[in-house]
PDB file of C-alpha atoms and ligand atoms in Angstrom:
ATOM      1  CA  MET A   1      30.234  39.398 -39.253  1.00 37.00           C
ATOM      2  CA  LYS A   2      27.569  37.482 -40.582  1.00 39.00           C
ATOM      3  CA  LYS A   3      29.525  34.802 -41.418  1.00 38.00           C
ATOM      4  CA  SER A   4      31.118  34.315 -37.823  1.00 43.00           C
ATOM      5  CA  CYS A   5      27.644  34.641 -36.487  1.00 42.00           C
ATOM      6  CA  PHE A   6      26.841  31.463 -38.456  1.00 40.00           C
ATOM      7  CA  GLY A   7      29.956  29.781 -37.459  1.00 41.00           C
ATOM      8  CA  ILE A   8      29.012  30.297 -33.425  1.00 41.00           C
ATOM      9  CA  LEU A   9      25.752  29.124 -34.230  1.00 42.00           C
ATOM     10  CA  ALA A  10      26.966  25.940 -36.098  1.00 40.00           C
ATOM     11  CA  VAL A  11      29.229  25.311 -33.061  1.00 41.00           C
ATOM     12  CA  LEU A  12      26.348  25.876 -30.623  1.00 42.00           C
ATOM     13  CA  LEU A  13      24.189  23.271 -32.670  1.00 42.00           C
ATOM     14  CA  ALA A  14      26.920  21.010 -32.674  1.00 41.00           C
ATOM     15  CA  THR A  15      27.201  21.183 -29.018  1.00 41.00           C
ATOM     16  CA  THR A  16      23.366  21.059 -28.535  1.00 42.00           C
ATOM     17  CA  LEU A  17      23.184  17.809 -30.497  1.00 41.00           C
ATOM     18  CA  ALA A  18      26.201  16.244 -28.784  1.00 40.00           C
ATOM     19  CA  CYS A  19      24.669  16.764 -25.340  1.00 40.00           C
ATOM     20  CA  SER A  20      21.317  15.599 -26.224  1.00 40.00           C
ATOM     21  CA  GLY A  21      23.179  12.655 -27.738  1.00 38.00           C
ATOM     22  CA  CYS A  22      24.583  11.695 -24.297  1.00 40.00           C
ATOM     23  CA  ILE A  23      21.280  12.280 -22.421  1.00 42.00           C
ATOM     24  CA  THR A  24      19.195   9.961 -24.861  1.00 44.00           C
ATOM     25  CA  GLY A  25      22.086   7.456 -25.124  1.00 40.00           C
ATOM     26  CA  GLY A  26      20.675   6.683 -21.967  1.00 41.00           C
ATOM     27  CA  SER A  27      20.048   2.915 -20.925  1.00 44.00           C
ATOM     28  CA  ASN A  28      23.565   2.454 -19.607  1.00 42.00           C
ATOM     29  CA  ASP A  29      23.761   5.494 -17.689  1.00 54.00           C
ATOM     30  CA  ASN A  30      21.006   6.670 -15.245  1.00 78.00           C
ATOM     31  CA  GLU A  31      20.365  10.055 -16.582  1.00 81.00           C
ATOM     32  CA  LEU A  32      16.658  10.005 -15.800  1.00 88.00           C
ATOM     33  CA  GLY A  33      17.266   9.295 -12.030  1.00 91.00           C
ATOM     34  CA  LEU A  34      15.422   5.943 -12.128  1.00 96.00           C
ATOM     35  CA  ILE A  35      15.334   3.931  -8.848  1.00 95.00           C
ATOM     36  CA  ASN A  36      16.543   0.924 -10.920  1.00 95.00           C
ATOM     37  CA  GLU A  37      18.541   1.462 -14.070  1.00 94.00           C
ATOM     38  CA  GLY A  38      16.388   0.181 -17.227  1.00 96.00           C
ATOM     39  CA  LYS A  39      13.143   0.320 -15.172  1.00 97.00           C
ATOM     40  CA  LEU A  40      10.187   2.470 -14.754  1.00 98.00           C
ATOM     41  CA  VAL A  41       8.421   1.760 -11.468  1.00 98.00           C
ATOM     42  CA  VAL A  42       4.826   2.825 -11.471  1.00 98.00           C
ATOM     43  CA  GLY A  43       2.873   3.374  -8.412  1.00 98.00           C
ATOM     44  CA  MET A  44      -0.884   2.934  -8.628  1.00 98.00           C
ATOM     45  CA  GLU A  45      -3.925   1.926  -6.476  1.00 98.00           C
ATOM     46  CA  ALA A  46      -5.104  -0.888  -8.458  1.00 98.00           C
ATOM     47  CA  GLN A  47      -8.651  -1.087  -7.591  1.00 98.00           C
ATOM     48  CA  PHE A  48      -9.924   1.437  -9.885  1.00 98.00           C
ATOM     49  CA  PRO A  49     -11.479   0.233 -13.151  1.00 97.00           C
ATOM     50  CA  PRO A  50     -11.155   0.790 -15.923  1.00 98.00           C
ATOM     51  CA  PHE A  51      -7.881   2.380 -15.270  1.00 98.00           C
ATOM     52  CA  GLU A  52      -6.092  -0.285 -12.974  1.00 98.00           C
ATOM     53  CA  ILE A  53      -7.170  -3.385 -11.559  1.00 97.00           C
ATOM     54  CA  ILE A  54      -5.397  -6.675 -10.545  1.00 98.00           C
ATOM     55  CA  ARG A  55      -6.914  -9.863 -12.250  1.00 97.00           C
ATOM     56  CA  ALA A  56      -7.223 -13.091 -10.725  1.00 96.00           C
ATOM     57  CA  ASP A  57      -3.643 -14.375 -11.774  1.00 96.00           C
ATOM     58  CA  GLY A  58      -2.307 -11.334 -10.322  1.00 97.00           C
ATOM     59  CA  SER A  59      -1.711  -9.284 -13.599  1.00 98.00           C
ATOM     60  CA  PHE A  60      -2.176  -5.556 -13.727  1.00 98.00           C
ATOM     61  CA  TYR A  61      -4.701  -4.630 -16.331  1.00 98.00           C
ATOM     62  CA  GLY A  62      -6.144  -1.288 -17.346  1.00 98.00           C
ATOM     63  CA  PHE A  63      -5.824   1.755 -19.272  1.00 98.00           C
ATOM     64  CA  ASP A  64      -3.219   3.156 -17.212  1.00 98.00           C
ATOM     65  CA  ILE A  65      -1.421  -0.307 -17.472  1.00 98.00           C
ATOM     66  CA  ALA A  66      -1.523  -0.076 -21.414  1.00 98.00           C
ATOM     67  CA  LEU A  67      -0.319   3.549 -21.421  1.00 98.00           C
ATOM     68  CA  ALA A  68       2.521   2.958 -18.896  1.00 98.00           C
ATOM     69  CA  GLU A  69       3.590  -0.149 -21.329  1.00 98.00           C
ATOM     70  CA  GLU A  70       3.664   2.304 -24.347  1.00 98.00           C
ATOM     71  CA  ILE A  71       5.640   4.880 -22.225  1.00 98.00           C
ATOM     72  CA  GLY A  72       8.162   2.072 -21.318  1.00 98.00           C
ATOM     73  CA  LYS A  73       8.412   1.120 -24.854  1.00 98.00           C
ATOM     74  CA  GLU A  74       9.172   4.771 -26.282  1.00 97.00           C
ATOM     75  CA  LEU A  75      11.789   5.242 -23.358  1.00 97.00           C
ATOM     76  CA  GLY A  76      13.377   1.667 -23.616  1.00 97.00           C
ATOM     77  CA  LEU A  77      12.413   0.760 -19.946  1.00 98.00           C
ATOM     78  CA  THR A  78      10.841  -2.311 -18.560  1.00 98.00           C
ATOM     79  CA  VAL A  79       7.794  -1.076 -16.686  1.00 98.00           C
ATOM     80  CA  VAL A  80       7.206  -2.515 -13.041  1.00 98.00           C
ATOM     81  CA  PHE A  81       3.628  -1.839 -11.292  1.00 98.00           C
ATOM     82  CA  VAL A  82       3.487  -1.502  -7.922  1.00 98.00           C
ATOM     83  CA  ASP A  83      -0.082  -1.456  -6.111  1.00 98.00           C
ATOM     84  CA  THR A  84      -0.105   1.004  -3.096  1.00 98.00           C
ATOM     85  CA  ASP A  85      -2.249   2.887  -0.861  1.00 98.00           C
ATOM     86  CA  PHE A  86      -3.963   5.854  -2.597  1.00 98.00           C
ATOM     87  CA  SER A  87      -4.192   8.389   0.226  1.00 98.00           C
ATOM     88  CA  SER A  88      -0.401   8.326   0.696  1.00 98.00           C
ATOM     89  CA  ILE A  89       0.308   7.910  -2.943  1.00 98.00           C
ATOM     90  CA  ILE A  90       2.266  11.262  -3.336  1.00 98.00           C
ATOM     91  CA  ALA A  91       4.297  11.117  -0.224  1.00 98.00           C
ATOM     92  CA  ALA A  92       5.345   7.484  -1.447  1.00 98.00           C
ATOM     93  CA  LEU A  93       6.416   9.026  -4.803  1.00 98.00           C
ATOM     94  CA  ASN A  94       8.518  11.776  -3.021  1.00 98.00           C
ATOM     95  CA  ALA A  95       9.988   8.941  -0.797  1.00 97.00           C
ATOM     96  CA  GLN A  96      11.346   7.391  -4.046  1.00 97.00           C
ATOM     97  CA  LYS A  97       9.185   3.895  -3.831  1.00 98.00           C
ATOM     98  CA  PHE A  98       8.466   4.597  -7.481  1.00 98.00           C
ATOM     99  CA  ASP A  99       9.479   6.857 -10.237  1.00 98.00           C
ATOM    100  CA  VAL A 100       6.162   7.947 -11.296  1.00 98.00           C
ATOM    101  CA  VAL A 101       2.441   7.650 -10.365  1.00 99.00           C
ATOM    102  CA  ILE A 102      -0.007   6.567 -13.183  1.00 99.00           C
ATOM    103  CA  SER A 103      -3.036   5.938 -11.140  1.00 98.00           C
ATOM    104  CA  GLY A 104      -5.919   7.987 -12.705  1.00 98.00           C
ATOM    105  CA  LEU A 105      -4.529  10.897 -10.569  1.00 99.00           C
ATOM    106  CA  THR A 106      -6.242  14.166 -11.173  1.00 98.00           C
ATOM    107  CA  ILE A 107      -3.858  17.259 -11.638  1.00 98.00           C
ATOM    108  CA  THR A 108      -4.659  19.669  -8.937  1.00 98.00           C
ATOM    109  CA  GLU A 109      -2.935  22.904  -7.644  1.00 98.00           C
ATOM    110  CA  ALA A 110      -2.337  21.677  -4.262  1.00 97.00           C
ATOM    111  CA  ARG A 111      -0.664  18.311  -5.454  1.00 98.00           C
ATOM    112  CA  ALA A 112       1.363  20.315  -8.007  1.00 98.00           C
ATOM    113  CA  GLU A 113       3.037  22.144  -5.336  1.00 98.00           C
ATOM    114  CA  SER A 114       4.867  18.801  -4.074  1.00 98.00           C
ATOM    115  CA  VAL A 115       5.051  16.874  -7.411  1.00 98.00           C
ATOM    116  CA  PHE A 116       5.355  17.748 -11.389  1.00 98.00           C
ATOM    117  CA  PHE A 117       2.636  16.710 -13.548  1.00 98.00           C
ATOM    118  CA  SER A 118       2.739  15.577 -17.032  1.00 98.00           C
ATOM    119  CA  ASP A 119       0.393  16.914 -20.006  1.00 98.00           C
ATOM    120  CA  SER A 120      -2.976  15.667 -19.131  1.00 98.00           C
ATOM    121  CA  TYR A 121      -3.745  12.402 -20.661  1.00 98.00           C
ATOM    122  CA  PHE A 122      -7.640  12.127 -19.900  1.00 98.00           C
ATOM    123  CA  ASP A 123     -10.665  14.564 -19.299  1.00 98.00           C
ATOM    124  CA  ALA A 124     -12.279  13.045 -16.181  1.00 98.00           C
ATOM    125  CA  GLY A 125     -14.735  14.506 -13.604  1.00 98.00           C
ATOM    126  CA  LEU A 126     -16.756  13.342 -10.660  1.00 98.00           C
ATOM    127  CA  SER A 127     -20.258  11.783 -10.743  1.00 98.00           C
ATOM    128  CA  MET A 128     -22.817  10.575  -8.045  1.00 98.00           C
ATOM    129  CA  ALA A 129     -23.706   7.076  -7.820  1.00 98.00           C
ATOM    130  CA  VAL A 130     -26.931   6.093  -5.957  1.00 98.00           C
ATOM    131  CA  PRO A 131     -29.028   3.055  -5.213  1.00 98.00           C
ATOM    132  CA  ILE A 132     -31.516   2.250  -7.809  1.00 98.00           C
ATOM    133  CA  GLY A 133     -34.519   4.591  -7.077  1.00 96.00           C
ATOM    134  CA  SER A 134     -32.852   7.106  -5.091  1.00 98.00           C
ATOM    135  CA  THR A 135     -34.430  10.626  -5.426  1.00 97.00           C
ATOM    136  CA  ILE A 136     -31.020  12.398  -5.298  1.00 98.00           C
ATOM    137  CA  GLN A 137     -30.759  14.472  -8.351  1.00 97.00           C
ATOM    138  CA  ASP A 138     -28.238  17.101  -7.783  1.00 97.00           C
ATOM    139  CA  LEU A 139     -25.821  18.541  -4.958  1.00 97.00           C
ATOM    140  CA  GLU A 140     -28.708  20.148  -2.936  1.00 96.00           C
ATOM    141  CA  GLY A 141     -30.222  16.530  -2.754  1.00 97.00           C
ATOM    142  CA  LEU A 142     -27.189  15.576  -0.584  1.00 98.00           C
ATOM    143  CA  THR A 143     -28.314  17.309   2.691  1.00 98.00           C
ATOM    144  CA  GLY A 144     -28.581  14.874   5.390  1.00 98.00           C
ATOM    145  CA  LYS A 145     -27.404  11.972   3.223  1.00 98.00           C
ATOM    146  CA  ARG A 146     -24.517   9.488   3.739  1.00 98.00           C
ATOM    147  CA  VAL A 147     -21.985   9.970   1.371  1.00 98.00           C
ATOM    148  CA  GLY A 148     -19.068   7.523   0.491  1.00 98.00           C
ATOM    149  CA  VAL A 149     -15.683   8.710  -1.244  1.00 98.00           C
ATOM    150  CA  GLN A 150     -12.262   7.057  -1.831  1.00 98.00           C
ATOM    151  CA  LEU A 151      -9.802   8.403   1.067  1.00 98.00           C
ATOM    152  CA  GLY A 152      -7.658  11.330  -0.142  1.00 98.00           C
ATOM    153  CA  SER A 153      -9.194  11.469  -3.642  1.00 98.00           C
ATOM    154  CA  THR A 154     -10.806  14.607  -5.297  1.00 98.00           C
ATOM    155  CA  GLY A 155     -14.057  12.978  -4.324  1.00 98.00           C
ATOM    156  CA  ASP A 156     -13.042  13.155  -0.951  1.00 98.00           C
ATOM    157  CA  LEU A 157     -11.905  16.906  -1.087  1.00 98.00           C
ATOM    158  CA  PHE A 158     -14.971  17.784  -2.972  1.00 98.00           C
ATOM    159  CA  ALA A 159     -17.388  16.212  -0.290  1.00 98.00           C
ATOM    160  CA  THR A 160     -15.346  17.433   2.562  1.00 98.00           C
ATOM    161  CA  ASP A 161     -16.245  20.960   1.475  1.00 97.00           C
ATOM    162  CA  LEU A 162     -19.977  20.467   1.090  1.00 98.00           C
ATOM    163  CA  GLU A 163     -22.270  21.476   4.056  1.00 96.00           C
ATOM    164  CA  GLY A 164     -25.064  19.649   5.723  1.00 97.00           C
ATOM    165  CA  LEU A 165     -24.050  16.134   4.612  1.00 98.00           C
ATOM    166  CA  GLY A 166     -25.477  13.584   7.117  1.00 98.00           C
ATOM    167  CA  GLU A 167     -22.326  11.551   7.081  1.00 98.00           C
ATOM    168  CA  LEU A 168     -19.115  11.391   5.044  1.00 98.00           C
ATOM    169  CA  LYS A 169     -17.642   7.852   4.816  1.00 98.00           C
ATOM    170  CA  ARG A 170     -14.048   7.450   3.517  1.00 98.00           C
ATOM    171  CA  TYR A 171     -12.804   4.239   2.080  1.00 98.00           C
ATOM    172  CA  ALA A 172      -9.438   3.334   1.007  1.00 98.00           C
ATOM    173  CA  HIS A 173     -10.699   1.555  -2.207  1.00 98.00           C
ATOM    174  CA  ALA A 174     -13.660   3.076  -4.537  1.00 98.00           C
ATOM    175  CA  PRO A 175     -15.272  -0.751  -4.941  1.00 97.00           C
ATOM    176  CA  ASP A 176     -15.439  -0.929  -1.042  1.00 98.00           C
ATOM    177  CA  ALA A 177     -17.842   1.875  -0.835  1.00 98.00           C
ATOM    178  CA  PHE A 178     -20.101   0.361  -3.758  1.00 98.00           C
ATOM    179  CA  MET A 179     -20.035  -2.753  -1.660  1.00 98.00           C
ATOM    180  CA  ASP A 180     -21.250  -0.714   1.531  1.00 98.00           C
ATOM    181  CA  MET A 181     -23.792   1.013  -0.557  1.00 98.00           C
ATOM    182  CA  LYS A 182     -25.192  -2.288  -1.660  1.00 98.00           C
ATOM    183  CA  ASN A 183     -25.569  -3.177   2.114  1.00 98.00           C
ATOM    184  CA  GLY A 184     -27.717  -0.178   2.352  1.00 98.00           C
ATOM    185  CA  ASN A 185     -25.082   1.927   4.367  1.00 98.00           C
ATOM    186  CA  LEU A 186     -24.645   4.682   1.961  1.00 98.00           C
ATOM    187  CA  ASP A 187     -26.874   7.067  -0.187  1.00 98.00           C
ATOM    188  CA  VAL A 188     -24.519   8.401  -2.595  1.00 98.00           C
ATOM    189  CA  ILE A 189     -20.810   7.857  -3.898  1.00 98.00           C
ATOM    190  CA  ILE A 190     -18.980  10.818  -5.211  1.00 98.00           C
ATOM    191  CA  ASN A 191     -16.208   9.277  -7.370  1.00 98.00           C
ATOM    192  CA  ASP A 192     -14.566   9.753 -10.743  1.00 98.00           C
ATOM    193  CA  GLY A 193     -17.366   9.116 -13.120  1.00 98.00           C
ATOM    194  CA  VAL A 194     -15.311   7.078 -15.826  1.00 98.00           C
ATOM    195  CA  VAL A 195     -14.945   4.604 -12.741  1.00 98.00           C
ATOM    196  CA  SER A 196     -18.205   4.402 -11.114  1.00 98.00           C
ATOM    197  CA  ALA A 197     -19.712   3.778 -14.634  1.00 96.00           C
ATOM    198  CA  PRO A 198     -18.313   0.223 -15.192  1.00 94.00           C
ATOM    199  CA  ILE A 199     -18.930  -0.565 -11.445  1.00 94.00           C
ATOM    200  CA  VAL A 200     -22.569   0.568 -11.626  1.00 96.00           C
ATOM    201  CA  ALA A 201     -22.946  -1.185 -14.987  1.00 95.00           C
ATOM    202  CA  ALA A 202     -21.782  -4.366 -13.344  1.00 94.00           C
ATOM    203  CA  TYR A 203     -24.581  -3.912 -10.717  1.00 96.00           C
ATOM    204  CA  PRO A 204     -27.709  -2.691 -12.796  1.00 96.00           C
ATOM    205  CA  ASN A 205     -30.240  -3.824 -10.253  1.00 97.00           C
ATOM    206  CA  ASP A 206     -28.552  -2.195  -7.430  1.00 98.00           C
ATOM    207  CA  PHE A 207     -26.978   0.918  -8.680  1.00 98.00           C
ATOM    208  CA  MET A 208     -27.636   4.191 -10.905  1.00 98.00           C
ATOM    209  CA  ILE A 209     -25.699   7.186 -12.111  1.00 98.00           C
ATOM    210  CA  VAL A 210     -27.018  10.544 -11.515  1.00 98.00           C
ATOM    211  CA  GLU A 211     -26.682  12.326 -14.709  1.00 96.00           C
ATOM    212  CA  GLY A 212     -24.088  14.881 -15.283  1.00 95.00           C
ATOM    213  CA  LEU A 213     -20.548  15.513 -13.669  1.00 97.00           C
ATOM    214  CA  VAL A 214     -20.009  17.604 -10.769  1.00 98.00           C
ATOM    215  CA  THR A 215     -16.570  18.650 -11.507  1.00 98.00           C
ATOM    216  CA  VAL A 216     -13.977  18.888 -14.479  1.00 98.00           C
ATOM    217  CA  GLU A 217     -10.783  17.103 -14.069  1.00 98.00           C
ATOM    218  CA  GLU A 218      -8.005  16.031 -15.805  1.00 98.00           C
ATOM    219  CA  TYR A 219      -5.669  12.961 -15.039  1.00 98.00           C
ATOM    220  CA  GLY A 220      -1.764  13.597 -15.313  1.00 98.00           C
ATOM    221  CA  ILE A 221       1.073  11.420 -14.511  1.00 99.00           C
ATOM    222  CA  ALA A 222       3.125  12.487 -11.498  1.00 98.00           C
ATOM    223  CA  ILE A 223       6.884  12.698 -11.281  1.00 98.00           C
ATOM    224  CA  ALA A 224       9.068  13.628  -8.222  1.00 97.00           C
ATOM    225  CA  LYS A 225      10.274  17.277  -8.444  1.00 97.00           C
ATOM    226  CA  SER A 226      13.687  15.735  -8.074  1.00 94.00           C
ATOM    227  CA  ASN A 227      13.532  14.520 -11.588  1.00 95.00           C
ATOM    228  CA  PRO A 228      12.715  17.052 -14.291  1.00 95.00           C
ATOM    229  CA  GLU A 229      14.533  15.213 -17.164  1.00 96.00           C
ATOM    230  CA  LEU A 230      11.963  12.233 -16.642  1.00 97.00           C
ATOM    231  CA  LEU A 231       9.186  14.871 -16.829  1.00 97.00           C
ATOM    232  CA  GLU A 232      10.525  15.863 -20.227  1.00 97.00           C
ATOM    233  CA  LYS A 233      10.853  12.285 -21.500  1.00 97.00           C
ATOM    234  CA  ILE A 234       7.208  11.235 -20.106  1.00 98.00           C
ATOM    235  CA  ASN A 235       5.777  14.242 -22.019  1.00 98.00           C
ATOM    236  CA  ASP A 236       7.559  13.503 -25.214  1.00 98.00           C
ATOM    237  CA  ALA A 237       6.184   9.988 -24.883  1.00 98.00           C
ATOM    238  CA  LEU A 238       2.781  10.987 -24.301  1.00 98.00           C
ATOM    239  CA  ALA A 239       2.886  13.121 -27.250  1.00 98.00           C
ATOM    240  CA  ALA A 240       4.284  10.240 -29.485  1.00 98.00           C
ATOM    241  CA  ILE A 241       1.600   7.921 -28.042  1.00 98.00           C
ATOM    242  CA  MET A 242      -1.068  10.400 -28.700  1.00 98.00           C
ATOM    243  CA  ALA A 243      -0.053  11.518 -32.109  1.00 98.00           C
ATOM    244  CA  ASP A 244       0.067   7.891 -33.766  1.00 96.00           C
ATOM    245  CA  GLY A 245      -3.349   6.219 -32.964  1.00 97.00           C
ATOM    246  CA  ARG A 246      -1.797   4.304 -30.034  1.00 98.00           C
ATOM    247  CA  TYR A 247      -3.758   6.293 -27.372  1.00 98.00           C
ATOM    248  CA  ASP A 248      -6.803   5.961 -29.271  1.00 98.00           C
ATOM    249  CA  ALA A 249      -6.636   2.339 -29.506  1.00 98.00           C
ATOM    250  CA  ILE A 250      -5.905   2.050 -25.897  1.00 98.00           C
ATOM    251  CA  TYR A 251      -9.056   4.146 -25.222  1.00 98.00           C
ATOM    252  CA  ASP A 252     -11.152   1.910 -27.373  1.00 98.00           C
ATOM    253  CA  GLU A 253      -9.817  -1.213 -25.692  1.00 98.00           C
ATOM    254  CA  TYR A 254     -10.235   0.057 -22.110  1.00 98.00           C
ATOM    255  CA  ILE A 255     -12.666   2.693 -21.907  1.00 97.00           C
ATOM    256  CA  THR A 256     -15.053   2.311 -24.725  1.00 96.00           C
ATOM    257  CA  ASN A 257     -14.927  -1.623 -24.580  1.00 94.00           C
ATOM    258  CA  TRP A 258     -14.203  -2.221 -21.013  1.00 92.00           C
ATOM    259  CA  SER A 259     -14.361  -5.726 -19.852  1.00 88.00           C
ATOM    260  CA  GLU A 260     -12.360  -7.266 -16.936  1.00 83.00           C
TER     261      GLU A 260
HETATM  262  N1  LIG B   1      -8.969  10.986  -9.656  1.00 51.07           N
HETATM  263  C1  LIG B   1      -9.062  11.264  -8.170  1.00 51.07           C
HETATM  264  C2  LIG B   1      -8.043  11.753  -7.717  1.00 51.07           C
HETATM  265  O1  LIG B   1      -6.976  12.042  -8.294  1.00 51.07           O
HETATM  266  C3  LIG B   1      -9.042   9.512  -7.712  1.00 51.07           C
HETATM  267  C4  LIG B   1      -8.054   8.797  -8.283  1.00 51.07           C
HETATM  268  C5  LIG B   1      -7.809   7.396  -7.579  1.00 51.07           C
HETATM  269  N2  LIG B   1      -7.014   6.427  -8.213  1.00 51.07           N
HETATM  270  C6  LIG B   1      -7.000   5.164  -8.021  1.00 51.07           C
HETATM  271  N3  LIG B   1      -6.092   4.406  -8.760  1.00 51.07           N
HETATM  272  N4  LIG B   1      -7.412   4.801  -7.090  1.00 51.07           N
HETATM  273  O2  LIG B   1      -7.948  11.850  -6.454  1.00 51.07           O
END
């Protein structure tokens, strides 16, 4: 009895190994359901330092780019970046415009209804950026104020729920809100803290950050629900990158020592 059980186990094991062999055998067949065989097409709204920007020479640069490149190496795929509108980024993913979204994208319950999220790869949260000399110190201070957010972002969702704001202005790109605040048209910007920080640091005579985060968020990689195999591969790749020091190196280069 025992012996035959072992026999069955051995057969099962052999089958499992053979099957995983055909899945990972990968780059010729397109088991991962990629838009283009051998390529990982990454959608992002690339005006979001230090996660993604497009440099003067047209190249994509930032934390998410470096992370995506490492994921590409893990999966044996060439990574292609697509700059896109943020407010429709999930719809575009589901319309197969890209294979994944890596765009400082916060994992939310509402979004998770329409896409898969990878394991979290970054601890984030919203902060308030204000003009130098502002008296705003907390959320109560927002009553009657002109608030800027990125359209469709968690900052937008958060501010939309606040009562008593003077005005809520939504911008396609976070840096546009900062330019408008520089011109005197906003009292505060509610945006991802780690993104507002380098922008504020670049304009020390104009802006400052109100201490403390107003939300706790985590970033994840979004994958279409039609593609569960890719989700698994991405999570495996992330785990490998986090385990062997590559994640820390990327963090140091782009978050701790950001420069454009
Ligand atoms: N974390 C925020 C969100 O998920 C903002 C992300 C904006 N990302 C970008 N690349 N513009 O809504």
